[in-house]
GROMACS .gro file of C-alpha atoms in nm:
model
  320
    1VAL     CA    1   3.533  11.047   8.386
    2LYS     CA    2   3.591  11.325   8.139
    3LEU     CA    3   3.882  11.433   7.935
    4ILE     CA    4   4.027  11.763   8.044
    5THR     CA    5   4.162  11.970   7.762
    6THR     CA    6   4.472  12.180   7.791
    7ASP     CA    7   4.457  12.537   7.629
    8VAL     CA    8   4.751  12.555   7.386
    9GLN     CA    9   4.747  12.861   7.185
   10PRO     CA   10   4.760  12.770   6.819
   11VAL     CA   11   4.987  12.918   6.548
   12SER     CA   12   4.852  13.024   6.200
   13SER     CA   13   4.953  12.849   5.886
   14ASP     CA   14   5.057  13.183   5.720
   15GLU     CA   15   5.301  13.265   6.010
   16ARG     CA   16   5.684  13.208   5.965
   17VAL     CA   17   5.845  12.879   6.070
   18ILE     CA   18   6.064  13.087   6.319
   19VAL     CA   19   5.737  13.152   6.522
   20ALA     CA   20   5.679  12.789   6.584
   21PHE     CA   21   6.050  12.739   6.664
   22ASN     CA   22   6.035  13.007   6.929
   23ARG     CA   23   5.720  12.866   7.077
   24PHE     CA   24   5.892  12.531   7.134
   25GLN     CA   25   6.208  12.696   7.264
   26GLU     CA   26   6.008  12.900   7.509
   27ASN     CA   27   5.821  12.599   7.640
   28PRO     CA   28   6.037  12.272   7.674
   29LYS     CA   29   5.722  12.082   7.783
   30LEU     CA   30   5.531  12.168   7.465
   31LEU     CA   31   5.516  11.867   7.249
   32CYS     CA   32   5.275  11.964   6.980
   33LEU     CA   33   5.150  12.282   6.838
   34PRO     CA   34   4.804  12.305   6.675
   35VAL     CA   35   4.794  12.504   6.342
   36LEU     CA   36   4.500  12.707   6.218
   37LYS     CA   37   4.411  12.777   5.858
   38GLY     CA   38   4.185  13.061   5.898
   39LYS     CA   39   3.950  12.976   6.186
   40LYS     CA   40   3.962  12.599   6.152
   41LEU     CA   41   4.226  12.338   6.226
   42GLY     CA   42   4.466  12.283   5.941
   43GLY     CA   43   4.731  12.052   6.098
   44LEU     CA   44   4.972  11.996   6.381
   45LEU     CA   45   5.350  12.035   6.436
   46ASN     CA   46   5.514  11.762   6.638
   47ARG     CA   47   5.809  11.899   6.838
   48HIS     CA   48   6.057  11.622   6.772
   49ARG     CA   49   5.979  11.589   6.402
   50PHE     CA   50   5.968  11.964   6.352
   51MET     CA   51   6.314  12.004   6.516
   52GLU     CA   52   6.475  11.713   6.334
   53ASN     CA   53   6.332  11.758   5.988
   54HIS     CA   54   6.309  12.142   5.963
   55MET     CA   55   6.525  12.302   6.218
   56ILE     CA   56   6.823  12.068   6.189
   57GLY     CA   57   6.757  11.905   5.845
   58LYS     CA   58   6.941  11.630   5.672
   59TYR     CA   59   7.275  11.824   5.653
   60GLY     CA   60   7.227  12.055   5.950
   61PHE     CA   61   7.113  12.358   5.749
   62GLY     CA   62   6.745  12.335   5.835
   63HIS     CA   63   6.727  12.642   6.047
   64SER     CA   64   6.871  12.855   5.767
   65LEU     CA   65   6.670  12.699   5.484
   66ASN     CA   66   6.339  12.731   5.661
   67TYR     CA   67   6.382  13.055   5.850
   68TYR     CA   68   6.179  13.270   5.607
   69ARG     CA   69   5.927  12.999   5.507
   70THR     CA   70   5.577  13.001   5.632
   71ILE     CA   71   5.427  12.713   5.839
   72ASP     CA   72   5.192  12.596   5.564
   73THR     CA   73   5.483  12.479   5.361
   74ILE     CA   74   5.606  12.232   5.624
   75LEU     CA   75   5.269  12.151   5.785
   76GLU     CA   76   5.171  11.800   5.880
   77GLU     CA   77   4.812  11.776   5.769
   78SER     CA   78   4.757  11.418   5.915
   79PHE     CA   79   4.637  11.458   6.268
   80LEU     CA   80   4.378  11.332   6.503
   81GLN     CA   81   4.081  11.569   6.572
   82VAL     CA   82   3.795  11.486   6.803
   83ASP     CA   83   3.482  11.653   6.918
   84GLN     CA   84   3.459  11.746   7.285
   85HIS     CA   85   3.149  11.531   7.337
   86MET     CA   86   3.318  11.207   7.227
   87THR     CA   87   3.358  10.939   7.482
   88ILE     CA   88   3.689  10.826   7.609
   89GLU     CA   89   3.646  10.485   7.456
   90GLU     CA   90   3.566  10.636   7.111
   91VAL     CA   91   3.886  10.853   7.143
   92ALA     CA   92   4.099  10.561   7.251
   93LYS     CA   93   3.981  10.359   6.950
   94LEU     CA   94   4.084  10.641   6.712
   95VAL     CA   95   4.425  10.663   6.882
   96GLY     CA   96   4.469  10.292   6.818
   97THR     CA   97   4.433  10.331   6.443
   98ARG     CA   98   4.718  10.577   6.411
   99ASN     CA   99   5.039  10.474   6.247
  100HIS     CA  100   5.340  10.420   6.496
  101GLU     CA  101   5.507  10.747   6.408
  102LYS     CA  102   5.218  10.954   6.517
  103LEU     CA  103   5.074  10.722   6.783
  104TYR     CA  104   5.174  10.959   7.074
  105ASP     CA  105   5.095  11.291   6.905
  106ASP     CA  106   4.865  11.517   7.108
  107ILE     CA  107   4.496  11.495   7.017
  108LEU     CA  108   4.323  11.816   6.903
  109VAL     CA  109   3.983  11.874   7.058
  110THR     CA  110   3.710  12.080   6.882
  111SER     CA  111   3.376  12.226   6.968
  112GLU     CA  112   3.137  12.257   6.676
  113GLY     CA  113   3.431  12.236   6.447
  114TYR     CA  114   3.634  12.502   6.613
  115TYR     CA  115   3.962  12.436   6.802
  116LEU     CA  116   3.916  12.407   7.179
  117GLY     CA  117   4.239  12.256   7.308
  118ILE     CA  118   4.455  11.956   7.327
  119VAL     CA  119   4.459  11.631   7.521
  120SER     CA  120   4.775  11.405   7.545
  121VAL     CA  121   4.754  11.028   7.472
  122SER     CA  122   4.877  10.966   7.837
  123GLU     CA  123   4.569  11.155   7.971
  124VAL     CA  124   4.344  10.947   7.759
  125LEU     CA  125   4.505  10.626   7.901
  126ASN     CA  126   4.474  10.760   8.249
  127ALA     CA  127   4.117  10.847   8.196
  128MET     CA  128   4.053  10.497   8.064
  129MET     CA  129   4.209  10.341   8.368
  130GLU     CA  130   4.000  10.563   8.596
  131ASN     CA  131   3.688  10.468   8.404
  132ASN     CA  132   3.770  10.087   8.424
  133LEU     CA  133   3.825  10.133   8.807
  134VAL     CA  134   3.487  10.312   8.841
  135LEU     CA  135   3.318  10.024   8.654
  136ALA     CA  136   3.511   9.759   8.857
  137ILE     CA  137   3.362   9.889   9.180
  138GLY     CA  138   3.026   9.953   9.041
  139ALA     CA  139   3.047  10.315   9.123
  140ASN     CA  140   2.756  10.554   9.082
  141PRO     CA  141   2.837  10.765   8.763
  142LEU     CA  142   2.696  11.077   8.937
  143SER     CA  143   2.860  11.070   9.272
  144GLY     CA  144   3.157  10.853   9.182
  145LEU     CA  145   3.109  10.650   9.509
  146PRO     CA  146   3.092  10.267   9.515
  147GLY     CA  147   2.743  10.130   9.446
  148ASN     CA  148   2.513   9.883   9.614
  149ASP     CA  149   2.685   9.557   9.519
  150PHE     CA  150   3.029   9.681   9.637
  151ILE     CA  151   2.869   9.824   9.955
  152GLN     CA  152   2.716   9.482  10.043
  153ARG     CA  153   3.046   9.302   9.976
  154LYS     CA  154   3.234   9.543  10.195
  155ILE     CA  155   3.003   9.492  10.488
  156ARG     CA  156   2.994   9.121  10.449
  157GLN     CA  157   3.372   9.124  10.457
  158LEU     CA  158   3.377   9.339  10.781
  159LEU     CA  159   3.126   9.113  10.945
  160GLU     CA  160   3.315   8.807  10.865
  161GLN     CA  161   3.631   8.969  11.014
  162GLY     CA  162   3.447   9.043  11.335
  163ALA     CA  163   3.526   9.402  11.310
  164MET     CA  164   3.346   9.651  11.525
  165PHE     CA  165   3.211   9.962  11.336
  166ASP     CA  166   2.915  10.196  11.277
  167ILE     CA  167   2.719  10.208  10.968
  168CYS     CA  168   2.544  10.535  10.897
  169TYR     CA  169   2.254  10.527  10.655
  170ILE     CA  170   2.196  10.879  10.513
  171ASP     CA  171   1.877  10.980  10.340
  172ILE     CA  172   1.803  11.321  10.185
  173ASP     CA  173   1.455  11.434  10.307
  174TYR     CA  174   1.215  11.579  10.048
  175PHE     CA  175   1.448  11.519   9.761
  176LYS     CA  176   1.179  11.417   9.509
  177PRO     CA  177   0.964  11.729   9.534
  178PHE     CA  178   1.281  11.931   9.532
  179ASN     CA  179   1.386  11.757   9.219
  180ASP     CA  180   1.037  11.813   9.065
  181LYS     CA  181   1.056  12.181   9.130
  182HIS     CA  182   1.406  12.274   9.053
  183GLY     CA  183   1.502  12.008   8.784
  184PHE     CA  184   1.739  11.717   8.754
  185ALA     CA  185   2.056  11.944   8.721
  186LYS     CA  186   1.990  12.102   9.061
  187GLY     CA  187   1.910  11.762   9.205
  188ASP     CA  188   2.234  11.627   9.069
  189ASP     CA  189   2.403  11.918   9.252
  190VAL     CA  190   2.264  11.797   9.578
  191ILE     CA  191   2.368  11.440   9.522
  192LYS     CA  192   2.713  11.549   9.445
  193LEU     CA  193   2.731  11.773   9.747
  194VAL     CA  194   2.630  11.495   9.985
  195ALA     CA  195   2.882  11.262   9.837
  196ASP     CA  196   3.160  11.520   9.863
  197LEU     CA  197   3.073  11.589  10.222
  198LEU     CA  198   3.085  11.225  10.314
  199VAL     CA  199   3.424  11.175  10.166
  200LYS     CA  200   3.576  11.496  10.313
  201GLU     CA  201   3.454  11.428  10.665
  202LEU     CA  202   3.570  11.079  10.654
  203GLU     CA  203   3.921  11.203  10.549
  204LYS     CA  204   3.922  11.445  10.848
  205GLN     CA  205   3.832  11.191  11.108
  206VAL     CA  206   3.938  10.851  10.992
  207ILE     CA  207   4.301  10.759  10.968
  208ASP     CA  208   4.277  10.384  10.921
  209SER     CA  209   4.120  10.169  10.652
  210LEU     CA  210   3.786  10.137  10.824
  211GLY     CA  211   3.638  10.458  10.672
  212PHE     CA  212   3.411  10.397  10.372
  213ALA     CA  213   3.149  10.605  10.178
  214GLY     CA  214   2.905  10.454   9.931
  215HIS     CA  215   2.605  10.548   9.731
  216ILE     CA  216   2.315  10.294   9.759
  217GLY     CA  217   2.123  10.470   9.486
  218GLY     CA  218   1.902  10.772   9.439
  219ASP     CA  219   1.920  10.992   9.751
  220ASP     CA  220   2.039  10.712   9.991
  221PHE     CA  221   2.394  10.698  10.098
  222ILE     CA  222   2.600  10.485  10.347
  223LEU     CA  223   2.902  10.560  10.553
  224ILE     CA  224   3.113  10.317  10.750
  225ALA     CA  225   3.321  10.464  11.037
  226PRO     CA  226   3.496  10.383  11.371
  227ILE     CA  227   3.240  10.374  11.650
  228GLU     CA  228   3.426  10.652  11.835
  229VAL     CA  229   3.387  10.918  11.556
  230SER     CA  230   3.065  10.820  11.362
  231VAL     CA  231   2.842  11.063  11.542
  232LEU     CA  232   3.106  11.347  11.502
  233ILE     CA  233   3.133  11.283  11.140
  234CYS     CA  234   2.745  11.277  11.086
  235GLU     CA  235   2.716  11.610  11.291
  236ALA     CA  236   2.984  11.766  11.072
  237ILE     CA  237   2.807  11.639  10.742
  238ILE     CA  238   2.473  11.792  10.856
  239LYS     CA  239   2.638  12.127  10.963
  240ASN     CA  240   2.809  12.159  10.627
  241PHE     CA  241   2.496  12.039  10.435
  242GLU     CA  242   2.285  12.309  10.617
  243ASN     CA  243   2.548  12.574  10.536
  244ASN     CA  244   2.490  12.500  10.172
  245LEU     CA  245   2.115  12.521  10.181
  246ARG     CA  246   2.128  12.887  10.055
  247HIS     CA  247   2.303  12.768   9.738
  248LEU     CA  248   2.048  12.494   9.684
  249HIS     CA  249   1.730  12.675   9.742
  250ASP     CA  250   1.584  13.008   9.613
  251ARG     CA  251   1.645  13.307   9.839
  252GLU     CA  252   1.260  13.336   9.901
  253ASP     CA  253   1.247  12.975  10.008
  254CYS     CA  254   1.537  13.019  10.253
  255LEU     CA  255   1.353  13.314  10.411
  256THR     CA  256   1.024  13.130  10.451
  257GLY     CA  257   1.177  12.791  10.531
  258PHE     CA  258   0.968  12.603  10.279
  259TYR     CA  259   0.887  12.583   9.898
  260CYS     CA  260   0.600  12.462   9.703
  261SER     CA  261   0.600  12.164   9.491
  262VAL     CA  262   0.368  11.878   9.357
  263ASP     CA  263   0.323  11.590   9.593
  264ARG     CA  264   0.276  11.214   9.492
  265LYS     CA  265  -0.085  11.278   9.437
  266GLY     CA  266  -0.032  11.563   9.210
  267MET     CA  267  -0.143  11.832   9.459
  268VAL     CA  268   0.064  12.143   9.520
  269GLU     CA  269   0.203  12.125   9.876
  270GLU     CA  270   0.455  12.305  10.089
  271PHE     CA  271   0.774  12.127  10.169
  272PRO     CA  272   1.044  12.210  10.418
  273LEU     CA  273   1.394  12.287  10.298
  274LEU     CA  274   1.617  11.984  10.228
  275SER     CA  275   1.751  11.800  10.528
  276LEU     CA  276   1.930  11.481  10.622
  277SER     CA  277   1.801  11.178  10.809
  278ILE     CA  278   2.077  10.960  10.950
  279ALA     CA  279   2.033  10.629  11.108
  280ILE     CA  280   2.336  10.475  11.278
  281VAL     CA  281   2.355  10.106  11.336
  282SER     CA  282   2.653   9.990  11.562
  283THR     CA  283   2.806   9.654  11.592
  284ARG     CA  284   2.954   9.738  11.942
  285HIS     CA  285   2.693   9.573  12.166
  286ARG     CA  286   2.492   9.365  11.915
  287LYS     CA  287   2.618   9.094  11.678
  288TYR     CA  288   2.494   9.105  11.317
  289ARG     CA  289   2.548   8.812  11.097
  290THR     CA  290   2.426   8.949  10.765
  291TYR     CA  291   2.395   9.278  10.569
  292ALA     CA  292   2.020   9.211  10.566
  293GLU     CA  293   2.001   9.226  10.940
  294LEU     CA  294   2.187   9.562  10.942
  295ALA     CA  295   1.968   9.706  10.673
  296SER     CA  296   1.653   9.590  10.852
  297MET     CA  297   1.760   9.769  11.178
  298ALA     CA  298   1.860  10.079  10.970
  299SER     CA  299   1.527  10.094  10.803
  300GLU     CA  300   1.354  10.107  11.146
  301LEU     CA  301   1.574  10.377  11.257
  302LYS     CA  302   1.531  10.575  10.945
  303LYS     CA  303   1.146  10.579  10.984
  304LYS     CA  304   1.196  10.735  11.320
  305ALA     CA  305   1.440  11.002  11.188
  306LYS     CA  306   1.211  11.096  10.909
  307ASN     CA  307   0.925  11.160  11.141
  308SER     CA  308   1.133  11.441  11.296
  309GLN     CA  309   1.155  11.789  11.144
  310GLY     CA  310   1.487  11.900  11.003
  311SER     CA  311   1.811  11.696  10.997
  312VAL     CA  312   1.845  11.439  11.263
  313ILE     CA  313   2.069  11.161  11.368
  314ILE     CA  314   1.931  10.845  11.541
  315ARG     CA  315   2.171  10.579  11.685
  316ASP     CA  316   2.069  10.226  11.769
  317GLN     CA  317   2.118  10.177  12.146
  318ARG     CA  318   2.008   9.813  12.171
  319LEU     CA  319   2.243   9.596  12.356
  320ARG     CA  320   2.143   9.259  12.186
   0.00000   0.00000   0.00000
C-alpha cells in the first residue's frame, strides 16, 4: 500500500496574499496551499485559518489590510513535510505528534528535498486501514492476494460446509530461468499480471461468493470457482496471458519461441516462452476431507501438466 500524492501547484512566498485568496476561491475543495521559498518548501497556508485570520480578520478588515502584503508576511512555517519513501506507519506517527489545531492539515511530500505534492490525513488513515487489512489476511505484498494460511482456512471452511467447487492450481512454467535472465523487476511484472488476470476473470464469470483467488507463494497461485465455469475461467486466463507474452519477452525471443538462460546446473540452456500449467481438482464426484488431500491430488495433476509443452489445463476426472 502506497500513498498517492496529489499535485497541487504551490505559491511563492514573495507573491501577494490576494494570489492565495484567488486560488482558494477558484477551488472550494482546496484545503491547503504549499508555499515555496525559492525552490524549497517554506510553509503552508491552511484554507480556514487563512480566511478567518487574514481575509476576515478580527474586525472584518482583513481583506483590505492584507491585500497588498506578500505571503511571507503571514506564512505558517510550522508544517509536516515527509519524504516520498517514508512508510505509511512513519507518516502516521508524525501526524500523531502534531498539535490539535494542525492535526488535519495536508502533508507535504518531497523528493530529495524538493516539493512533490500533498497527501491528506484521511488518505493516510485509509492507507493504514488497507495495510492492516492486507496484514490480517496474510496477503502477498507483491500480488496483494491472500497468502497460504488464509487459503488453507478458506478451503477447510468450504469442505466443512460441504460445498461443491473446483480448485485450480496455477503454476508459471520456466519462471526461474526467466527471472534469472530478465531480473526480478520483470519477474515481479509477471507475478502481478497473473494475479490481475485471476481477479479479472473471476469477476467476469462468478456472481456469488464462491469465487476466490490466492497466492500460495513464488509462482504458484490458486483459484476457487464454481464447477460450471472453472474451465472457462482458466481458458480465459491462459488466452490473456499468452496475449501478453510479447510484453514480457524480448522481440527476438517471441520470434524464435525460446530464450537462453542458465539452468539449475549452471549451464546455458534454451527455454520456451512463459506458459501456465493449471491443475483443476473438483469436489463434484469425489469427497475430500482435508486441504492436504486436495493438494496431493493437485500435485499429481500439475506434474502431468508440466510435462506438456505450452500452457495446459488438466482436470481430475476420478469419480471416487
